[in-house]
Short mmCIF file of C-alpha atoms in Angstrom, two decimals:
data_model
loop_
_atom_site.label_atom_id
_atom_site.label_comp_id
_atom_site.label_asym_id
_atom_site.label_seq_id
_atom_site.Cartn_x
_atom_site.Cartn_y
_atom_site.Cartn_z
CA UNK A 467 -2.04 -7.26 -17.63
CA UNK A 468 0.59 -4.88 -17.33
CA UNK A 469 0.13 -1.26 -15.39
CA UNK A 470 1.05 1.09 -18.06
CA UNK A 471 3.32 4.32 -17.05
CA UNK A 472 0.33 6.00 -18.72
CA UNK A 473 -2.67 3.97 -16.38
CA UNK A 474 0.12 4.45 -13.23
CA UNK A 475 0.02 8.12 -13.51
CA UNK A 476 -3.36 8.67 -13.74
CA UNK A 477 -3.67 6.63 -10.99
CA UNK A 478 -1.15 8.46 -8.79
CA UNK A 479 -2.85 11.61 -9.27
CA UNK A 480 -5.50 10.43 -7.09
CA UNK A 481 -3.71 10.53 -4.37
CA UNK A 482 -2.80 14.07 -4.98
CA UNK A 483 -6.52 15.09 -5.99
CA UNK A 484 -7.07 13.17 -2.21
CA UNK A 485 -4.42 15.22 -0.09
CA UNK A 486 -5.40 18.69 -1.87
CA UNK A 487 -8.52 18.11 -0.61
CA UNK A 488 -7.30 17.24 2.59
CA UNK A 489 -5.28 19.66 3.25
CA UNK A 490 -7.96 22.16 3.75
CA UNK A 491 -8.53 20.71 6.71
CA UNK A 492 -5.40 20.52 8.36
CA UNK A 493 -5.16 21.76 12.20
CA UNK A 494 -8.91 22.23 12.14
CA UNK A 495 -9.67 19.54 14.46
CA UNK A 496 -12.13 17.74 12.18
CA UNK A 497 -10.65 14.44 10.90
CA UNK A 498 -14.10 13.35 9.27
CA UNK A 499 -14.40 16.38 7.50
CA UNK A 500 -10.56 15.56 6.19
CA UNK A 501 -11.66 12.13 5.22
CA UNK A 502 -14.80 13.35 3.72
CA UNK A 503 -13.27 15.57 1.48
CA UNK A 504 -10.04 12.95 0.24
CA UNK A 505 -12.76 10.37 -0.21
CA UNK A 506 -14.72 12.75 -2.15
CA UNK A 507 -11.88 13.78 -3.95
CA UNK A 508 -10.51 10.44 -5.03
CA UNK A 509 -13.52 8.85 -6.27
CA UNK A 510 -14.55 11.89 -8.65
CA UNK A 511 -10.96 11.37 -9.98
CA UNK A 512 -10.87 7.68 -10.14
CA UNK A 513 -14.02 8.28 -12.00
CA UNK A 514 -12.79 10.15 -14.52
CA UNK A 515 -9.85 7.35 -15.73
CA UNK A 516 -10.25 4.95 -18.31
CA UNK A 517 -10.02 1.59 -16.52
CA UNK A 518 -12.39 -0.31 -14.80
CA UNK A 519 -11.65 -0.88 -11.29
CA UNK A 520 -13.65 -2.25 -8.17
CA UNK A 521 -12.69 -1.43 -4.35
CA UNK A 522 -12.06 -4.66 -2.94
CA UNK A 523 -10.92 -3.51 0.27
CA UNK A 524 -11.11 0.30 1.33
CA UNK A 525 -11.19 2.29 5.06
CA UNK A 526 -14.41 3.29 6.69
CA UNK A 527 -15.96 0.71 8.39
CA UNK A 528 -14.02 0.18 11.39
CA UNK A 529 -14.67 3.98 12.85
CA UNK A 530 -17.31 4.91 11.08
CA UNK A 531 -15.43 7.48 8.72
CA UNK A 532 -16.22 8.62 4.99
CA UNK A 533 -15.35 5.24 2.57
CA UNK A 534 -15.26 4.28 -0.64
CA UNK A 535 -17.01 1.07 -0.12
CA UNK A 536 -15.93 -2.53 -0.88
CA UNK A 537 -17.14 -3.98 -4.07
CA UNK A 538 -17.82 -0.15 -4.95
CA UNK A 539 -16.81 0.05 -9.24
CA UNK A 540 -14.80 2.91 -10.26
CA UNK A 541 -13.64 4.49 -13.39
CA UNK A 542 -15.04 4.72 -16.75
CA UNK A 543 -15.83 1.27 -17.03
CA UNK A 544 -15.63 0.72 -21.09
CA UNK A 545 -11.46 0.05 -20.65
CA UNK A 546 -9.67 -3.44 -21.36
CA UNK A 547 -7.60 -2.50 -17.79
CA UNK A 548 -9.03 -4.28 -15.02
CA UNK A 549 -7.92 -3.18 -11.80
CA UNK A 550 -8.28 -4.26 -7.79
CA UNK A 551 -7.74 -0.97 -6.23
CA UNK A 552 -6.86 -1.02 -1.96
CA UNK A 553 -7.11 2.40 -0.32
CA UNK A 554 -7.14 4.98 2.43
CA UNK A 555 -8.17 8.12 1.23
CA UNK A 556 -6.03 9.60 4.57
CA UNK A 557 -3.78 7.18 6.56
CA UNK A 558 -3.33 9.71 9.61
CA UNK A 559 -6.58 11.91 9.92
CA UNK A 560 -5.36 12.45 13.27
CA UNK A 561 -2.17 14.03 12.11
CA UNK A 562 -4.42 16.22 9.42
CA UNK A 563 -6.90 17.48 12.35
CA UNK A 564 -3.84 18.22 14.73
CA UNK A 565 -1.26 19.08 11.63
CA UNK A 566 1.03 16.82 12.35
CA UNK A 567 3.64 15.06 10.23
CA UNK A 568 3.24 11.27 8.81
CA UNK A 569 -0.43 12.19 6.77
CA UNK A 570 -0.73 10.75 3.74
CA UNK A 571 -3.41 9.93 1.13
CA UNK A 572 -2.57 6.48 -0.39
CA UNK A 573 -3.91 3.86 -2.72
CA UNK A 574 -2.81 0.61 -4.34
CA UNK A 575 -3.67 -1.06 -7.62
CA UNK A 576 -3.36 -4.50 -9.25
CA UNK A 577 -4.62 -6.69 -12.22
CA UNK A 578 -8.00 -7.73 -11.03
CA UNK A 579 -8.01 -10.68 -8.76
CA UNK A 580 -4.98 -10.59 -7.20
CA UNK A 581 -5.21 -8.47 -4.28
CA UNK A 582 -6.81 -10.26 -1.19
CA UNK A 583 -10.38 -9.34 -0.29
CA UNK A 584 -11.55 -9.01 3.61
CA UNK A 585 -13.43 -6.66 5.52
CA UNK A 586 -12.33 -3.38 6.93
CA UNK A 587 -11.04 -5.30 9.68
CA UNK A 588 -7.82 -5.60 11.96
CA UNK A 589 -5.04 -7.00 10.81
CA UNK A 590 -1.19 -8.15 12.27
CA UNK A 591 1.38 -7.21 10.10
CA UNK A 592 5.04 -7.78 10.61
CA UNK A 593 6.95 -6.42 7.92
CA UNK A 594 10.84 -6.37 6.23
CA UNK A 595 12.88 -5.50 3.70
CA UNK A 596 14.52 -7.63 1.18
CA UNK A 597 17.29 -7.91 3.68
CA UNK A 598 15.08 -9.60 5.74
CA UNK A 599 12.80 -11.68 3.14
CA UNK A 600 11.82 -15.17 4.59
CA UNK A 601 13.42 -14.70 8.14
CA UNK A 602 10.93 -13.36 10.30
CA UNK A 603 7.40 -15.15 10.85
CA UNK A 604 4.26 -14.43 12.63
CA UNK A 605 4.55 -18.21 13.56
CA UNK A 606 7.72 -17.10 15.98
CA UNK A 607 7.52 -15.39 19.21
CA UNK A 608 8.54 -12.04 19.37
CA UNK A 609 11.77 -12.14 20.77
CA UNK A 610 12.91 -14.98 18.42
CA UNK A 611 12.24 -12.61 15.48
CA UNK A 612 14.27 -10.21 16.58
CA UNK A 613 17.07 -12.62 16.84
CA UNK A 614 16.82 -13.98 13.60
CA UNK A 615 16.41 -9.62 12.05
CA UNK A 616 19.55 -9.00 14.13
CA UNK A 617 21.32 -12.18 12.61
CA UNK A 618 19.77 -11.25 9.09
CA UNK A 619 20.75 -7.30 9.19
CA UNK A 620 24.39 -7.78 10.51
CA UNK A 621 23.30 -5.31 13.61
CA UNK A 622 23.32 -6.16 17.33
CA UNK A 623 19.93 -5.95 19.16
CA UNK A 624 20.40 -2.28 20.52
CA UNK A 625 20.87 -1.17 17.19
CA UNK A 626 17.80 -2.36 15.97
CA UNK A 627 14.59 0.09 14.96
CA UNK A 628 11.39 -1.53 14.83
CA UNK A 629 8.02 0.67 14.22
CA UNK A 630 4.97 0.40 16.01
CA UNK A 631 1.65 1.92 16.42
CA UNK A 632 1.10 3.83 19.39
CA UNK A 633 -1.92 2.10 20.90
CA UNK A 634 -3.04 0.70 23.89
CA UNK A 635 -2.97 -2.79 22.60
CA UNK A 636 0.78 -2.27 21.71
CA UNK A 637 1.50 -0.90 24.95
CA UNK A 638 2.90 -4.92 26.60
CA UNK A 639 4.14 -5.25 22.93
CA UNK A 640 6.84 -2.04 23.28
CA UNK A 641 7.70 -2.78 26.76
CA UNK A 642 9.18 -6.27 26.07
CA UNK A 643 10.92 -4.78 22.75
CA UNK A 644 12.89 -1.95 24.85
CA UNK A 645 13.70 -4.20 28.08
CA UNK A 646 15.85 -6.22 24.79
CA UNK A 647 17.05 -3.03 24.57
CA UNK A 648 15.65 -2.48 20.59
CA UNK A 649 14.79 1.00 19.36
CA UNK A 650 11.15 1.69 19.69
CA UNK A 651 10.13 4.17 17.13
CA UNK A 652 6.22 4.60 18.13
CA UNK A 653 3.74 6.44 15.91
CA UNK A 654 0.07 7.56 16.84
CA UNK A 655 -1.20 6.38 13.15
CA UNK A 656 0.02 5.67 9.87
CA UNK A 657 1.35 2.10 9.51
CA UNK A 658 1.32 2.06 5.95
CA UNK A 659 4.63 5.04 5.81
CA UNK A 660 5.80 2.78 8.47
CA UNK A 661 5.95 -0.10 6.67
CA UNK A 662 7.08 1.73 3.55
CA UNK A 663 10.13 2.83 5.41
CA UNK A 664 10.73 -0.37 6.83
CA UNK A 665 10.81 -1.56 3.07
CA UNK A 666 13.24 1.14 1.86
CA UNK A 667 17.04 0.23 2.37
CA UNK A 668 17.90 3.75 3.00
CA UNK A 669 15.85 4.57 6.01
CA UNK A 670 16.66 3.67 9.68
CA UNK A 671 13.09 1.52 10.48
CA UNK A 672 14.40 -2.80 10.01
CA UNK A 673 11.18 -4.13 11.01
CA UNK A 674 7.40 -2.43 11.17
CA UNK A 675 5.19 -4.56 13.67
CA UNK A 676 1.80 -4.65 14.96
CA UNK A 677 -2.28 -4.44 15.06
CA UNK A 678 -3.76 -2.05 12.46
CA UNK A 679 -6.10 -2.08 9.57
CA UNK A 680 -6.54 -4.47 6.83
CA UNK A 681 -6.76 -1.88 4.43
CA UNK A 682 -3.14 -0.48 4.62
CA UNK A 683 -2.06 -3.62 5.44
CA UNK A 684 -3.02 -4.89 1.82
CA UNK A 685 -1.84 -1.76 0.72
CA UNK A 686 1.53 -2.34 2.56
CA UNK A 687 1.88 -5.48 1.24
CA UNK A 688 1.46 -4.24 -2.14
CA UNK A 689 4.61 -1.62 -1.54
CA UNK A 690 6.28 -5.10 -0.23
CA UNK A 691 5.53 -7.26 -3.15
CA UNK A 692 6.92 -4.36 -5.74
CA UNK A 693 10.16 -3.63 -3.98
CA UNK A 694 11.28 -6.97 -2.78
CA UNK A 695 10.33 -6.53 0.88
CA UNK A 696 8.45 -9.35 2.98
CA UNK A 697 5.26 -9.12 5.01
CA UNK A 698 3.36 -11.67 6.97
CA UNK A 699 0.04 -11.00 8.58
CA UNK A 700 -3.50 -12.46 9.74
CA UNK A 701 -6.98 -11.06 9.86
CA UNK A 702 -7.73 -9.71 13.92
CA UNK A 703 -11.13 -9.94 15.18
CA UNK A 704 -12.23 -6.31 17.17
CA UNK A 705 -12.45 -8.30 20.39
CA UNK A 706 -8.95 -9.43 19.78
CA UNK A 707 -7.68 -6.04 18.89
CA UNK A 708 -9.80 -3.87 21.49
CA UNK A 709 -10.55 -6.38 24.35
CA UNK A 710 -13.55 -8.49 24.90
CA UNK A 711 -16.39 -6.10 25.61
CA UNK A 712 -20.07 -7.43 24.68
CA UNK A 713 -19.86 -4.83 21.83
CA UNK A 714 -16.65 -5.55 20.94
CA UNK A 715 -17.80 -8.81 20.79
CA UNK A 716 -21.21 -8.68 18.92
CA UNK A 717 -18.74 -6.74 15.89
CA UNK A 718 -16.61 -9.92 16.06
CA UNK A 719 -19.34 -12.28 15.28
CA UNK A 720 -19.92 -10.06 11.89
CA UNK A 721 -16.28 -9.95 11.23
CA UNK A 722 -16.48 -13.57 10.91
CA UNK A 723 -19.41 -13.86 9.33
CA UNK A 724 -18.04 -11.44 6.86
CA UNK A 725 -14.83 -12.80 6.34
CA UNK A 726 -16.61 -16.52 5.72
CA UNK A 727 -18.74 -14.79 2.78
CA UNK A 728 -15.80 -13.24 1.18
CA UNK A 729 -13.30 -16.67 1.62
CA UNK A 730 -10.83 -15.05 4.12
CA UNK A 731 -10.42 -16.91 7.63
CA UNK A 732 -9.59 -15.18 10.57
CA UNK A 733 -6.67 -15.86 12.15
CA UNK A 734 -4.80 -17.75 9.09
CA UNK A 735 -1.12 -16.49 8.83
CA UNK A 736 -1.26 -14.71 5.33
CA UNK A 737 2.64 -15.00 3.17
CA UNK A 738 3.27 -11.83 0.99
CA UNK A 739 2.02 -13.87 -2.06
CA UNK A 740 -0.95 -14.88 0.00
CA UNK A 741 -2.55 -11.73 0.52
CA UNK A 742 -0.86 -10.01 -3.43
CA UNK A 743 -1.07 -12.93 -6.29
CA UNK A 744 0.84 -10.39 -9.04
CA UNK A 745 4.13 -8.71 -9.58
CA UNK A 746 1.74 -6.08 -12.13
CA UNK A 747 0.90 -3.50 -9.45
CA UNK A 748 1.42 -0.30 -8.07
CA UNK A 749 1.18 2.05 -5.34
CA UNK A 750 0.65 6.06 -4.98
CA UNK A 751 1.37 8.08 -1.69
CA UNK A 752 0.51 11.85 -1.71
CA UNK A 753 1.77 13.70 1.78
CA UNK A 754 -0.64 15.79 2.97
CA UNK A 755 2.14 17.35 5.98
CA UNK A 756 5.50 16.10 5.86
CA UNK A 757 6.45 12.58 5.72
CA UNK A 758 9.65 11.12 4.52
CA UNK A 759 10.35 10.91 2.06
CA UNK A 760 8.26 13.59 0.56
CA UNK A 761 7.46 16.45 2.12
CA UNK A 762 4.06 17.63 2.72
CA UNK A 763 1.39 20.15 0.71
CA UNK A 764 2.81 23.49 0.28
CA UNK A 765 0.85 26.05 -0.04
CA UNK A 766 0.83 30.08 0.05
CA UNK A 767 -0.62 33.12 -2.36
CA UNK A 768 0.72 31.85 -5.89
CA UNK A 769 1.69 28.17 -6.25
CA UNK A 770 0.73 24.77 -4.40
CA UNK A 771 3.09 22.39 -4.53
CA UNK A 772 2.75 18.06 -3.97
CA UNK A 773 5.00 15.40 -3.47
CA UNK A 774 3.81 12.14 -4.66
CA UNK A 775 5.62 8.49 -4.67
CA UNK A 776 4.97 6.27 -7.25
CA UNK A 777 5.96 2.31 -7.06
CA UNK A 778 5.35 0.26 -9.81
CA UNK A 779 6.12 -3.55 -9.13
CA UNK A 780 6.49 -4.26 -13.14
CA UNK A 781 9.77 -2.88 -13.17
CA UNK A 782 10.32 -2.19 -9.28
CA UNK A 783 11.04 1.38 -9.91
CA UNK A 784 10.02 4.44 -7.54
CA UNK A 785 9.80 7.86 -8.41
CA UNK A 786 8.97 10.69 -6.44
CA UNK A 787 6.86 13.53 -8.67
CA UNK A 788 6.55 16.81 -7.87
CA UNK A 789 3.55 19.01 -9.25
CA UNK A 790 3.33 22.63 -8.72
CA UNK A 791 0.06 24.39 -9.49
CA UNK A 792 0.21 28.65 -9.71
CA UNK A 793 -2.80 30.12 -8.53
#
């Protein structure tokens, strides 16, 4: 089925329902009270649309945060539209408690059963834009890729900009990227506006790379899928991701038991149509503090104003919408 403007719309307002919420809390130093409130938020909204969706993979389990569960139905349930929805009510809750930029609430959509299903998990992604499409592989090592992205872009090395999570497991990973000599463009959370830049011709990131969440990293692959961008990636056990710690360890062994019972395998290099089986998708970003390219919630004694992108892969078209609300 096709994503109607109409069913988009509706959709991308719960984002913006999600980052109102949020808001709230920004600079208060409480990211679960953020993510309460989004998640909150977004499911009384998604619940009030007529479509009948299911969660197939959402945020929450990793850390313990507010979730909107997988396998959790939303919406009003008595629609023809049958949706897979991917989400993360706040990718950045850091960035809300400290007010930050680079918070966003975010959530992806697709005809039902064609978004992959996995546990809140870790996940590799290495992510391009069209420029880039079928060069780079997670079956390469590091430095080749880069080759090949210089070779593909027309740029030498040191003109390069890849993305990467500011982590501890990352920390080897950015080391041998700048002794090439490649611009390192680290960020404490938020790889899903990474990778969305990385997929936009008309921003500086070429490649987004690294160890983050399966969530956004279905959700990235959705932006990737609707704007011609390529994204490979494979499910990362916590042990793998966070070293090898007896509880570290003891969550791995349910990872895998999880991803056996939902017919995902760890490890398995996933293709762009591996992981999104549909061109009939879509994907909503509200900014919660700045974060090209929208800028973030503003607020003062007589309007609030949101920023909201909307991708639909139908037609590959983004918009950017604007609401303001007078108080």
């Amino acid at each position: 089925m096709k994503i109607s403007d109409e069913l988009a719309h509706a959709i991308a307002s719960v984002t913006e329902v999600a980052a109102i919420a949020a808001y709230d809390w920004v600079g208060k130093q409480d990211k679960n009270a953020a993510d309460l409130a989004a998640v909150e938020a977004m499911r009384n909204r998604l619940n009030e649309i007529d479509f009948q969706g299911k969660i197939v993979i959402g945020e929450g389990e990793i850390d313990d945060a507010p979730m909107l569960y997988i396998g959790e139905t939303v919406g009003r349930q008595q629609s023809n539209s049958s949706l897979d929805i991917a989400v993360d009510p706040i990718d950045g809750t850091r960035m809300v408690a400290c007010n930050e930029p680079n918070a966003i609430a975010v959530l992806a959509a697709a005809e039902a059963g064609s978004l992959l299903q996995a546990p809140d998990m870790y996940m590799e992604k290495l992510v391009v834009g069209q420029q880039a499409k079928g060069v780079v592989s997670l079956d390469n090592p590091l430095e080749t890729n880069i080759k090949l992205l210089s070779s593909a872009l027309n740029k030498p090395i040191e003109q390069l900009s890849i993305s990467i999570l500011d982590k501890p497991r990352h920390q080897h990973i950015i080391h041998r990227l700048r002794s090439q000599g490649v611009n390192v463009i680290t960020m404490p959370d938020g790889d899903v506006l990474a990778s969305l830049l990385a997929i936009l011709p008309q921003h500086n990131i070429d490649m987004m790379y690294g160890i983050g969440g399966a969530p956004e990293g279905v959700i990235s692959a959705v932006i990737a899928k609707a704007l011609g961008g390529d994204m490979h990636s494979r499910l990362i056990t916590r042990d793998q991701a966070k070293g090898n710690s007896l509880e570290n360890q003891k969550f791995a062994e349910q990872e895998r038991a999880r991803c056996q019972q939902m017919g995902a395998e760890v490890g398995q290099i996933l293709t762009l149509d591996n992981v999104v089986r549909s061109q009939n998708i879509m994907f909503a970003a509200t900014a919660i503090t700045p974060a090209s390219p929208m800028a973030g919630i503003y607020n003062d004694l007589y309007v609030k104003t949101t920023e909201t992108l909307l991708i639909n892969g139908h037609n590959k078209s983004l918009k950017l919408i604007k609401n303001h609300y007078y108080q």
